[in-house]
Amino acid sequence: MAGEDDTEDERWVDEHAGPVVRPYAVTRGRARPVTGSFDLISLVTATRTTVAEEGGLGPEHVAIVALTQRIQSVAEVAARLDLPVGTVRVLLGDLVARDLVRVQEPREPSGVKDESIYEAVINGLRAL
């Protein structure tokens, strides 16, 4: 039947991975994490070795906990799971809220925070 073939062809699939799930479906339509902002170089570490089947956690959440048994940056987690960084940030927010992962934000560089140095450099460049 032609109608059945059309619906079969319209399914989102990946030849190697099976059905493809859109990122907004993984985050249930959320674009921002419930907590945190998570810089690309923020370091993520799991607080538990395994995650029991808890309500509200998807396979991506479990994969992040498994992956972060060793310290990983947010960018590495996204790359290894082949997910957009925005999606990973939302999932990390869920995991931080449940105390399943810990995120260490990058430190501000220590040193001079006085803007007068930047002004002096700019003025020196203008003088050339």
GROMACS .gro file of N, CA, C and O in nm:
model
  512
    1MET      N    1   0.083  -0.117   0.000
    1MET     CA    2   0.000   0.000   0.000
    1MET      C    3   0.089   0.124   0.000
    1MET      O    4   0.184   0.134   0.076
    2ALA      N    5   0.058   0.223  -0.083
    2ALA     CA    6   0.141   0.342  -0.098
    2ALA      C    7   0.149   0.422   0.030
    2ALA      O    8   0.252   0.476   0.065
    3GLY      N    9   0.040   0.434   0.105
    3GLY     CA   10   0.037   0.511   0.229
    3GLY      C   11   0.132   0.455   0.333
    3GLY      O   12   0.198   0.529   0.405
    4GLU      N   13   0.143   0.323   0.342
    4GLU     CA   14   0.232   0.262   0.439
    4GLU      C   15   0.378   0.289   0.404
    4GLU      O   16   0.460   0.315   0.489
    5ASP      N   17   0.413   0.284   0.275
    5ASP     CA   18   0.550   0.310   0.232
    5ASP      C   19   0.589   0.454   0.261
    5ASP      O   20   0.702   0.482   0.301
    6ASP      N   21   0.497   0.549   0.240
    6ASP     CA   22   0.526   0.689   0.265
    6ASP      C   23   0.558   0.714   0.412
    6ASP      O   24   0.654   0.783   0.443
    7THR      N   25   0.481   0.656   0.503
    7THR     CA   26   0.507   0.679   0.645
    7THR      C   27   0.637   0.613   0.687
    7THR      O   28   0.707   0.664   0.772
    8GLU      N   29   0.670   0.500   0.627
    8GLU     CA   30   0.796   0.433   0.659
    8GLU      C   31   0.914   0.519   0.614
    8GLU      O   32   1.013   0.531   0.684
    9ASP      N   33   0.905   0.584   0.497
    9ASP     CA   34   1.013   0.667   0.445
    9ASP      C   35   1.027   0.798   0.523
    9ASP      O   36   1.135   0.855   0.527
   10GLU      N   37   0.921   0.844   0.587
   10GLU     CA   38   0.925   0.972   0.656
   10GLU      C   39   0.979   0.962   0.797
   10GLU      O   40   1.001   1.061   0.863
   11ARG      N   41   1.004   0.841   0.849
   11ARG     CA   42   1.057   0.825   0.984
   11ARG      C   43   1.199   0.881   0.989
   11ARG      O   44   1.275   0.870   0.895
   12TRP      N   45   1.232   0.942   1.102
   12TRP     CA   46   1.368   0.989   1.123
   12TRP      C   47   1.451   0.870   1.169
   12TRP      O   48   1.431   0.818   1.276
   13VAL      N   49   1.546   0.827   1.086
   13VAL     CA   50   1.631   0.716   1.125
   13VAL      C   51   1.775   0.743   1.083
   13VAL      O   52   1.802   0.820   0.992
   14ASP      N   53   1.863   0.680   1.151
   14ASP     CA   54   2.004   0.682   1.117
   14ASP      C   55   2.039   0.536   1.089
   14ASP      O   56   2.007   0.449   1.168
   15GLU      N   57   2.106   0.510   0.979
   15GLU     CA   58   2.132   0.372   0.939
   15GLU      C   59   2.203   0.291   1.047
   15GLU      O   60   2.178   0.174   1.066
   16HIS      N   61   2.293   0.356   1.121
   16HIS     CA   62   2.373   0.283   1.220
   16HIS      C   63   2.313   0.287   1.360
   16HIS      O   64   2.332   0.195   1.438
   17ALA      N   65   2.242   0.395   1.392
   17ALA     CA   66   2.197   0.413   1.530
   17ALA      C   67   2.049   0.383   1.550
   17ALA      O   68   2.005   0.374   1.663
   18GLY      N   69   1.974   0.370   1.446
   18GLY     CA   70   1.831   0.348   1.462
   18GLY      C   71   1.756   0.481   1.461
   18GLY      O   72   1.804   0.578   1.405
   19PRO      N   73   1.641   0.486   1.525
   19PRO     CA   74   1.563   0.609   1.526
   19PRO      C   75   1.639   0.725   1.589
   19PRO      O   76   1.708   0.708   1.689
   20VAL      N   77   1.630   0.842   1.529
   20VAL     CA   78   1.698   0.960   1.577
   20VAL      C   79   1.599   1.042   1.660
   20VAL      O   80   1.486   1.064   1.619
   21VAL      N   81   1.644   1.086   1.776
   21VAL     CA   82   1.561   1.168   1.863
   21VAL      C   83   1.614   1.311   1.857
   21VAL      O   84   1.734   1.334   1.872
   22ARG      N   85   1.526   1.404   1.832
   22ARG     CA   86   1.564   1.545   1.824
   22ARG      C   87   1.610   1.595   1.961
   22ARG      O   88   1.557   1.553   2.064
   23PRO      N   89   1.707   1.688   1.965
   23PRO     CA   90   1.757   1.737   2.094
   23PRO      C   91   1.648   1.794   2.184
   23PRO      O   92   1.652   1.774   2.305
   24TYR      N   93   1.551   1.864   2.129
   24TYR     CA   94   1.447   1.921   2.215
   24TYR      C   95   1.360   1.812   2.278
   24TYR      O   96   1.301   1.832   2.383
   25ALA      N   97   1.356   1.695   2.219
   25ALA     CA   98   1.282   1.584   2.280
   25ALA      C   99   1.361   1.527   2.398
   25ALA      O  100   1.303   1.487   2.499
   26VAL      N  101   1.493   1.527   2.386
   26VAL     CA  102   1.578   1.477   2.493
   26VAL      C  103   1.564   1.565   2.617
   26VAL      O  104   1.563   1.517   2.729
   27THR      N  105   1.552   1.696   2.596
   27THR     CA  106   1.541   1.791   2.708
   27THR      C  107   1.396   1.824   2.743
   27THR      O  108   1.373   1.910   2.827
   28ARG      N  109   1.304   1.757   2.679
   28ARG     CA  110   1.160   1.783   2.698
   28ARG      C  111   1.125   1.928   2.669
   28ARG      O  112   1.050   1.991   2.741
   29GLY      N  113   1.185   1.982   2.565
   29GLY     CA  114   1.155   2.117   2.519
   29GLY      C  115   1.225   2.228   2.594
   29GLY      O  116   1.207   2.344   2.562
   30ARG      N  117   1.305   2.194   2.693
   30ARG     CA  118   1.374   2.298   2.771
   30ARG      C  119   1.500   2.344   2.699
   30ARG      O  120   1.574   2.263   2.644
   31ALA      N  121   1.524   2.474   2.702
   31ALA     CA  122   1.642   2.529   2.637
   31ALA      C  123   1.748   2.573   2.738
   31ALA      O  124   1.862   2.598   2.700
   32ARG      N  125   1.710   2.585   2.864
   32ARG     CA  126   1.803   2.630   2.968
   32ARG      C  127   1.805   2.529   3.083
   32ARG      O  128   1.703   2.472   3.117
   33PRO      N  129   1.923   2.512   3.144
   33PRO     CA  130   1.932   2.421   3.257
   33PRO      C  131   1.857   2.475   3.379
   33PRO      O  132   1.843   2.596   3.395
   34VAL      N  133   1.810   2.385   3.465
   34VAL     CA  134   1.739   2.427   3.586
   34VAL      C  135   1.835   2.493   3.685
   34VAL      O  136   1.791   2.572   3.769
   35THR      N  137   1.962   2.464   3.675
   35THR     CA  138   2.062   2.526   3.760
   35THR      C  139   2.194   2.533   3.685
   35THR      O  140   2.224   2.445   3.605
   36GLY      N  141   2.270   2.638   3.707
   36GLY     CA  142   2.402   2.652   3.646
   36GLY      C  143   2.398   2.703   3.504
   36GLY      O  144   2.293   2.710   3.440
   37SER      N  145   2.517   2.742   3.455
   37SER     CA  146   2.529   2.788   3.316
   37SER      C  147   2.627   2.702   3.238
   37SER      O  148   2.614   2.688   3.119
   38PHE      N  149   2.726   2.645   3.304
   38PHE     CA  150   2.818   2.547   3.247
   38PHE      C  151   2.896   2.596   3.126
   38PHE      O  152   2.854   2.581   3.013
   39ASP      N  153   3.011   2.653   3.153
   39ASP     CA  154   3.105   2.695   3.051
   39ASP      C  155   3.155   2.572   2.976
   39ASP      O  156   3.152   2.461   3.030
   40LEU      N  157   3.202   2.589   2.855
   40LEU     CA  158   3.253   2.476   2.776
   40LEU      C  159   3.368   2.405   2.845
   40LEU      O  160   3.385   2.284   2.829
   41ILE      N  161   3.448   2.479   2.921
   41ILE     CA  162   3.563   2.417   2.986
   41ILE      C  163   3.536   2.382   3.132
   41ILE      O  164   3.628   2.341   3.204
   42SER      N  165   3.412   2.395   3.178
   42SER     CA  166   3.376   2.351   3.312
   42SER      C  167   3.402   2.201   3.322
   42SER      O  168   3.379   2.127   3.226
   43LEU      N  169   3.449   2.156   3.436
   43LEU     CA  170   3.482   2.015   3.455
   43LEU      C  171   3.370   1.943   3.529
   43LEU      O  172   3.321   1.990   3.631
   44VAL      N  173   3.332   1.827   3.476
   44VAL     CA  174   3.219   1.751   3.530
   44VAL      C  175   3.271   1.619   3.586
   44VAL      O  176   3.347   1.549   3.520
   45THR      N  177   3.226   1.587   3.707
   45THR     CA  178   3.261   1.461   3.772
   45THR      C  179   3.136   1.400   3.832
   45THR      O  180   3.058   1.469   3.897
   46ALA      N  181   3.117   1.270   3.811
   46ALA     CA  182   3.004   1.200   3.871
   46ALA      C  183   3.026   1.187   4.021
   46ALA      O  184   3.137   1.173   4.068
   47THR      N  185   2.916   1.194   4.096
   47THR     CA  186   2.924   1.178   4.241
   47THR      C  187   2.892   1.035   4.283
   47THR      O  188   2.910   0.998   4.398
   48ARG      N  189   2.842   0.955   4.190
   48ARG     CA  190   2.810   0.814   4.215
   48ARG      C  191   2.867   0.729   4.102
   48ARG      O  192   2.884   0.776   3.991
   49THR      N  193   2.891   0.604   4.131
   49THR     CA  194   2.945   0.516   4.026
   49THR      C  195   2.835   0.464   3.935
   49THR      O  196   2.860   0.437   3.818
   50THR      N  197   2.716   0.448   3.988
   50THR     CA  198   2.604   0.403   3.905
   50THR      C  199   2.480   0.484   3.939
   50THR      O  200   2.471   0.543   4.048
   51VAL      N  201   2.387   0.485   3.848
   51VAL     CA  202   2.261   0.556   3.869
   51VAL      C  203   2.149   0.455   3.855
   51VAL      O  204   2.135   0.391   3.750
   52ALA      N  205   2.074   0.440   3.960
   52ALA     CA  206   1.958   0.350   3.953
   52ALA      C  207   1.853   0.414   3.864
   52ALA      O  208   1.855   0.534   3.840
   53GLU      N  209   1.765   0.333   3.812
   53GLU     CA  210   1.657   0.385   3.729
   53GLU      C  211   1.570   0.478   3.813
   53GLU      O  212   1.489   0.435   3.892
   54GLU      N  213   1.596   0.607   3.800
   54GLU     CA  214   1.520   0.707   3.872
   54GLU      C  215   1.422   0.773   3.778
   54GLU      O  216   1.451   0.791   3.660
   55GLY      N  217   1.309   0.810   3.830
   55GLY     CA  218   1.209   0.878   3.748
   55GLY      C  219   1.264   1.009   3.694
   55GLY      O  220   1.332   1.083   3.763
   56GLY      N  221   1.235   1.035   3.569
   56GLY     CA  222   1.277   1.160   3.507
   56GLY      C  223   1.414   1.158   3.444
   56GLY      O  224   1.455   1.255   3.382
   57LEU      N  225   1.488   1.050   3.461
   57LEU     CA  226   1.620   1.040   3.398
   57LEU      C  227   1.611   0.957   3.271
   57LEU      O  228   1.556   0.848   3.272
   58GLY      N  229   1.666   1.012   3.164
   58GLY     CA  230   1.668   0.939   3.038
   58GLY      C  231   1.801   0.870   3.018
   58GLY      O  232   1.894   0.883   3.100
   59PRO      N  233   1.815   0.798   2.910
   59PRO     CA  234   1.940   0.728   2.882
   59PRO      C  235   2.059   0.824   2.866
   59PRO      O  236   2.172   0.788   2.897
   60GLU      N  237   2.032   0.946   2.822
   60GLU     CA  238   2.139   1.044   2.807
   60GLU      C  239   2.193   1.085   2.943
   60GLU      O  240   2.314   1.104   2.960
   61HIS      N  241   2.104   1.100   3.042
   61HIS     CA  242   2.148   1.132   3.179
   61HIS      C  243   2.240   1.022   3.230
   61HIS      O  244   2.347   1.049   3.285
   62VAL      N  245   2.197   0.898   3.213
   62VAL     CA  246   2.275   0.784   3.260
   62VAL      C  247   2.410   0.779   3.189
   62VAL      O  248   2.514   0.752   3.250
   63ALA      N  249   2.410   0.809   3.060
   63ALA     CA  250   2.535   0.809   2.982
   63ALA      C  251   2.631   0.916   3.033
   63ALA      O  252   2.752   0.893   3.040
   64ILE      N  253   2.579   1.032   3.071
   64ILE     CA  254   2.665   1.139   3.123
   64ILE      C  255   2.728   1.095   3.256
   64ILE      O  256   2.847   1.114   3.277
   65VAL      N  257   2.649   1.035   3.344
   65VAL     CA  258   2.703   0.988   3.471
   65VAL      C  259   2.812   0.883   3.447
   65VAL      O  260   2.918   0.886   3.509
   66ALA      N  261   2.788   0.792   3.355
   66ALA     CA  262   2.888   0.689   3.324
   66ALA      C  263   3.014   0.751   3.266
   66ALA      O  264   3.126   0.712   3.302
   67LEU      N  265   2.998   0.846   3.177
   67LEU     CA  266   3.111   0.910   3.111
   67LEU      C  267   3.195   0.993   3.207
   67LEU      O  268   3.317   1.002   3.194
   68THR      N  269   3.131   1.052   3.306
   68THR     CA  270   3.202   1.142   3.396
   68THR      C  271   3.255   1.073   3.521
   68THR      O  272   3.282   1.138   3.621
   69GLN      N  273   3.271   0.942   3.514
   69GLN     CA  274   3.341   0.873   3.621
   69GLN      C  275   3.485   0.924   3.626
   69GLN      O  276   3.548   0.923   3.730
   70ARG      N  277   3.534   0.967   3.511
   70ARG     CA  278   3.661   1.038   3.501
   70ARG      C  279   3.627   1.181   3.462
   70ARG      O  280   3.534   1.204   3.386
   71ILE      N  281   3.700   1.276   3.514
   71ILE     CA  282   3.671   1.417   3.489
   71ILE      C  283   3.669   1.445   3.339
   71ILE      O  284   3.761   1.405   3.267
   72GLN      N  285   3.564   1.513   3.296
   72GLN     CA  286   3.547   1.552   3.156
   72GLN      C  287   3.501   1.697   3.152
   72GLN      O  288   3.429   1.741   3.240
   73SER      N  289   3.538   1.769   3.049
   73SER     CA  290   3.484   1.904   3.031
   73SER      C  291   3.345   1.892   2.967
   73SER      O  292   3.310   1.788   2.911
   74VAL      N  293   3.269   1.998   2.977
   74VAL     CA  294   3.136   2.000   2.915
   74VAL      C  295   3.149   1.975   2.765
   74VAL      O  296   3.071   1.899   2.707
   75ALA      N  297   3.249   2.035   2.703
   75ALA     CA  298   3.270   2.016   2.559
   75ALA      C  299   3.300   1.870   2.526
   75ALA      O  300   3.250   1.816   2.426
   76GLU      N  301   3.380   1.804   2.609
   76GLU     CA  302   3.412   1.662   2.586
   76GLU      C  303   3.288   1.574   2.601
   76GLU      O  304   3.267   1.482   2.522
   77VAL      N  305   3.206   1.603   2.700
   77VAL     CA  306   3.083   1.526   2.720
   77VAL      C  307   2.995   1.538   2.596
   77VAL      O  308   2.945   1.438   2.543
   78ALA      N  309   2.978   1.660   2.548
   78ALA     CA  310   2.895   1.682   2.429
   78ALA      C  311   2.952   1.608   2.309
   78ALA      O  312   2.878   1.543   2.234
   79ALA      N  313   3.082   1.615   2.290
   79ALA     CA  314   3.145   1.551   2.174
   79ALA      C  315   3.135   1.398   2.183
   79ALA      O  316   3.101   1.332   2.085
   80ARG      N  317   3.160   1.343   2.299
   80ARG     CA  318   3.159   1.197   2.315
   80ARG      C  319   3.019   1.139   2.303
   80ARG      O  320   3.002   1.026   2.257
   81LEU      N  321   2.918   1.217   2.343
   81LEU     CA  322   2.780   1.169   2.332
   81LEU      C  323   2.714   1.212   2.201
   81LEU      O  324   2.600   1.178   2.175
   82ASP      N  325   2.787   1.291   2.122
   82ASP     CA  326   2.736   1.341   1.994
   82ASP      C  327   2.603   1.416   2.014
   82ASP      O  328   2.506   1.392   1.943
   83LEU      N  329   2.603   1.505   2.113
   83LEU     CA  330   2.487   1.587   2.143
   83LEU      C  331   2.528   1.733   2.137
   83LEU      O  332   2.642   1.768   2.167
   84PRO      N  333   2.435   1.822   2.102
   84PRO     CA  334   2.466   1.965   2.105
   84PRO      C  335   2.500   2.010   2.247
   84PRO      O  336   2.445   1.958   2.345
   85VAL      N  337   2.589   2.107   2.259
   85VAL     CA  338   2.632   2.155   2.390
   85VAL      C  339   2.512   2.208   2.470
   85VAL      O  340   2.502   2.185   2.590
   86GLY      N  341   2.420   2.277   2.405
   86GLY     CA  342   2.301   2.328   2.474
   86GLY      C  343   2.220   2.217   2.538
   86GLY      O  344   2.170   2.230   2.650
   87THR      N  345   2.207   2.107   2.469
   87THR     CA  346   2.135   1.991   2.521
   87THR      C  347   2.208   1.933   2.642
   87THR      O  348   2.147   1.902   2.744
   88VAL      N  349   2.339   1.921   2.632
   88VAL     CA  350   2.419   1.868   2.742
   88VAL      C  351   2.408   1.959   2.864
   88VAL      O  352   2.397   1.912   2.977
   89ARG      N  353   2.407   2.090   2.843
   89ARG     CA  354   2.393   2.184   2.955
   89ARG      C  355   2.261   2.162   3.029
   89ARG      O  356   2.256   2.165   3.151
   90VAL      N  357   2.154   2.143   2.955
   90VAL     CA  358   2.023   2.118   3.018
   90VAL      C  359   2.027   1.989   3.098
   90VAL      O  360   1.982   1.983   3.213
   91LEU      N  361   2.084   1.884   3.041
   91LEU     CA  362   2.093   1.755   3.109
   91LEU      C  363   2.182   1.764   3.233
   91LEU      O  364   2.152   1.706   3.338
   92LEU      N  365   2.291   1.840   3.223
   92LEU     CA  366   2.379   1.859   3.339
   92LEU      C  367   2.306   1.931   3.452
   92LEU      O  368   2.323   1.898   3.569
   93GLY      N  369   2.223   2.029   3.416
   93GLY     CA  370   2.144   2.098   3.517
   93GLY      C  371   2.056   2.001   3.594
   93GLY      O  372   2.044   2.010   3.717
   94ASP      N  373   1.995   1.907   3.522
   94ASP     CA  374   1.913   1.804   3.588
   94ASP      C  375   1.996   1.721   3.684
   94ASP      O  376   1.954   1.691   3.796
   95LEU      N  377   2.116   1.682   3.639
   95LEU     CA  378   2.201   1.595   3.719
   95LEU      C  379   2.259   1.668   3.840
   95LEU      O  380   2.271   1.610   3.948
   96VAL      N  381   2.293   1.795   3.824
   96VAL     CA  382   2.342   1.874   3.938
   96VAL      C  383   2.231   1.890   4.041
   96VAL      O  384   2.254   1.876   4.162
   97ALA      N  385   2.109   1.915   3.995
   97ALA     CA  386   1.995   1.932   4.086
   97ALA      C  387   1.970   1.805   4.168
   97ALA      O  388   1.924   1.812   4.281
   98ARG      N  389   2.003   1.689   4.112
   98ARG     CA  390   1.985   1.561   4.182
   98ARG      C  391   2.113   1.515   4.252
   98ARG      O  392   2.121   1.404   4.303
   99ASP      N  393   2.215   1.600   4.248
   99ASP     CA  394   2.344   1.570   4.311
   99ASP      C  395   2.406   1.442   4.254
   99ASP      O  396   2.467   1.363   4.326
  100LEU      N  397   2.392   1.421   4.124
  100LEU     CA  398   2.451   1.305   4.058
  100LEU      C  399   2.585   1.339   3.992
  100LEU      O  400   2.664   1.250   3.963
  101VAL      N  401   2.606   1.467   3.966
  101VAL     CA  402   2.735   1.513   3.915
  101VAL      C  403   2.773   1.643   3.986
  101VAL      O  404   2.687   1.713   4.039
  102ARG      N  405   2.901   1.671   3.985
  102ARG     CA  406   2.954   1.795   4.040
  102ARG      C  407   3.023   1.867   3.924
  102ARG      O  408   3.094   1.805   3.846
  103VAL      N  409   3.001   1.998   3.916
  103VAL     CA  410   3.061   2.076   3.809
  103VAL      C  411   3.150   2.183   3.869
  103VAL      O  412   3.108   2.259   3.957
  104GLN      N  413   3.274   2.185   3.824
  104GLN     CA  414   3.370   2.285   3.869
  104GLN      C  415   3.386   2.388   3.757
  104GLN      O  416   3.435   2.356   3.649
  105GLU      N  417   3.341   2.510   3.787
  105GLU     CA  418   3.351   2.617   3.688
  105GLU      C  419   3.496   2.664   3.678
  105GLU      O  420   3.571   2.655   3.777
  106PRO      N  421   3.537   2.714   3.562
  106PRO     CA  422   3.675   2.761   3.548
  106PRO      C  423   3.699   2.882   3.639
  106PRO      O  424   3.609   2.962   3.661
  107ARG      N  425   3.818   2.890   3.691
  107ARG     CA  426   3.854   3.003   3.777
  107ARG      C  427   3.890   3.122   3.691
  107ARG      O  428   3.946   3.107   3.583
  108GLU      N  429   3.861   3.239   3.745
  108GLU     CA  430   3.904   3.361   3.676
  108GLU      C  431   4.056   3.369   3.687
  108GLU      O  432   4.112   3.333   3.790
  109PRO      N  433   4.119   3.414   3.582
  109PRO     CA  434   4.265   3.423   3.588
  109PRO      C  435   4.307   3.519   3.700
  109PRO      O  436   4.252   3.627   3.714
  110SER      N  437   4.402   3.471   3.778
  110SER     CA  438   4.452   3.559   3.884
  110SER      C  439   4.548   3.659   3.821
  110SER      O  440   4.612   3.633   3.721
  111GLY      N  441   4.551   3.772   3.877
  111GLY     CA  442   4.638   3.874   3.823
  111GLY      C  443   4.572   4.009   3.836
  111GLY      O  444   4.482   4.030   3.916
  112VAL      N  445   4.615   4.098   3.755
  112VAL     CA  446   4.568   4.235   3.763
  112VAL      C  447   4.429   4.247   3.702
  112VAL      O  448   4.405   4.205   3.591
  113LYS      N  449   4.340   4.305   3.781
  113LYS     CA  450   4.205   4.329   3.732
  113LYS      C  451   4.184   4.478   3.707
  113LYS      O  452   4.075   4.522   3.679
  114ASP      N  453   4.292   4.551   3.716
  114ASP     CA  454   4.287   4.695   3.699
  114ASP      C  455   4.280   4.728   3.550
  114ASP      O  456   4.369   4.689   3.473
  115GLU      N  457   4.176   4.797   3.511
  115GLU     CA  458   4.157   4.829   3.369
  115GLU      C  459   4.252   4.937   3.320
  115GLU      O  460   4.263   4.959   3.199
  116SER      N  461   4.323   5.001   3.411
  116SER     CA  462   4.416   5.107   3.369
  116SER      C  463   4.529   5.051   3.283
  116SER      O  464   4.583   5.120   3.198
  117ILE      N  465   4.564   4.925   3.304
  117ILE     CA  466   4.668   4.862   3.222
  117ILE      C  467   4.621   4.852   3.077
  117ILE      O  468   4.697   4.882   2.984
  118TYR      N  469   4.496   4.812   3.057
  118TYR     CA  470   4.441   4.802   2.922
  118TYR      C  471   4.436   4.940   2.855
  118TYR      O  472   4.467   4.955   2.738
  119GLU      N  473   4.398   5.041   2.933
  119GLU     CA  474   4.394   5.177   2.880
  119GLU      C  475   4.534   5.222   2.839
  119GLU      O  476   4.551   5.286   2.734
  120ALA      N  477   4.633   5.189   2.919
  120ALA     CA  478   4.770   5.227   2.888
  120ALA      C  479   4.818   5.158   2.760
  120ALA      O  480   4.885   5.221   2.677
  121VAL      N  481   4.782   5.032   2.742
  121VAL     CA  482   4.820   4.961   2.621
  121VAL      C  483   4.755   5.024   2.499
  121VAL      O  484   4.819   5.047   2.396
  122ILE      N  485   4.627   5.054   2.510
  122ILE     CA  486   4.554   5.117   2.399
  122ILE      C  487   4.615   5.254   2.366
  122ILE      O  488   4.639   5.285   2.249
  123ASN      N  489   4.643   5.332   2.469
  123ASN     CA  490   4.703   5.464   2.445
  123ASN      C  491   4.841   5.451   2.383
  123ASN      O  492   4.880   5.528   2.295
  124GLY      N  493   4.918   5.350   2.427
  124GLY     CA  494   5.049   5.326   2.368
  124GLY      C  495   5.040   5.288   2.222
  124GLY      O  496   5.120   5.332   2.138
  125LEU      N  497   4.940   5.205   2.188
  125LEU     CA  498   4.919   5.166   2.048
  125LEU      C  499   4.878   5.285   1.962
  125LEU      O  500   4.920   5.300   1.847
  126ARG      N  501   4.794   5.369   2.018
  126ARG     CA  502   4.751   5.490   1.944
  126ARG      C  503   4.869   5.584   1.918
  126ARG      O  504   4.875   5.651   1.815
  127ALA      N  505   4.961   5.589   2.013
  127ALA     CA  506   5.076   5.678   2.002
  127ALA      C  507   5.172   5.633   1.891
  127ALA      O  508   5.250   5.714   1.840
  128LEU      N  509   5.166   5.508   1.854
  128LEU     CA  510   5.255   5.459   1.749
  128LEU      C  511   5.210   5.516   1.620
  128LEU      O  512   5.248   5.545   1.524
   0.00000   0.00000   0.00000
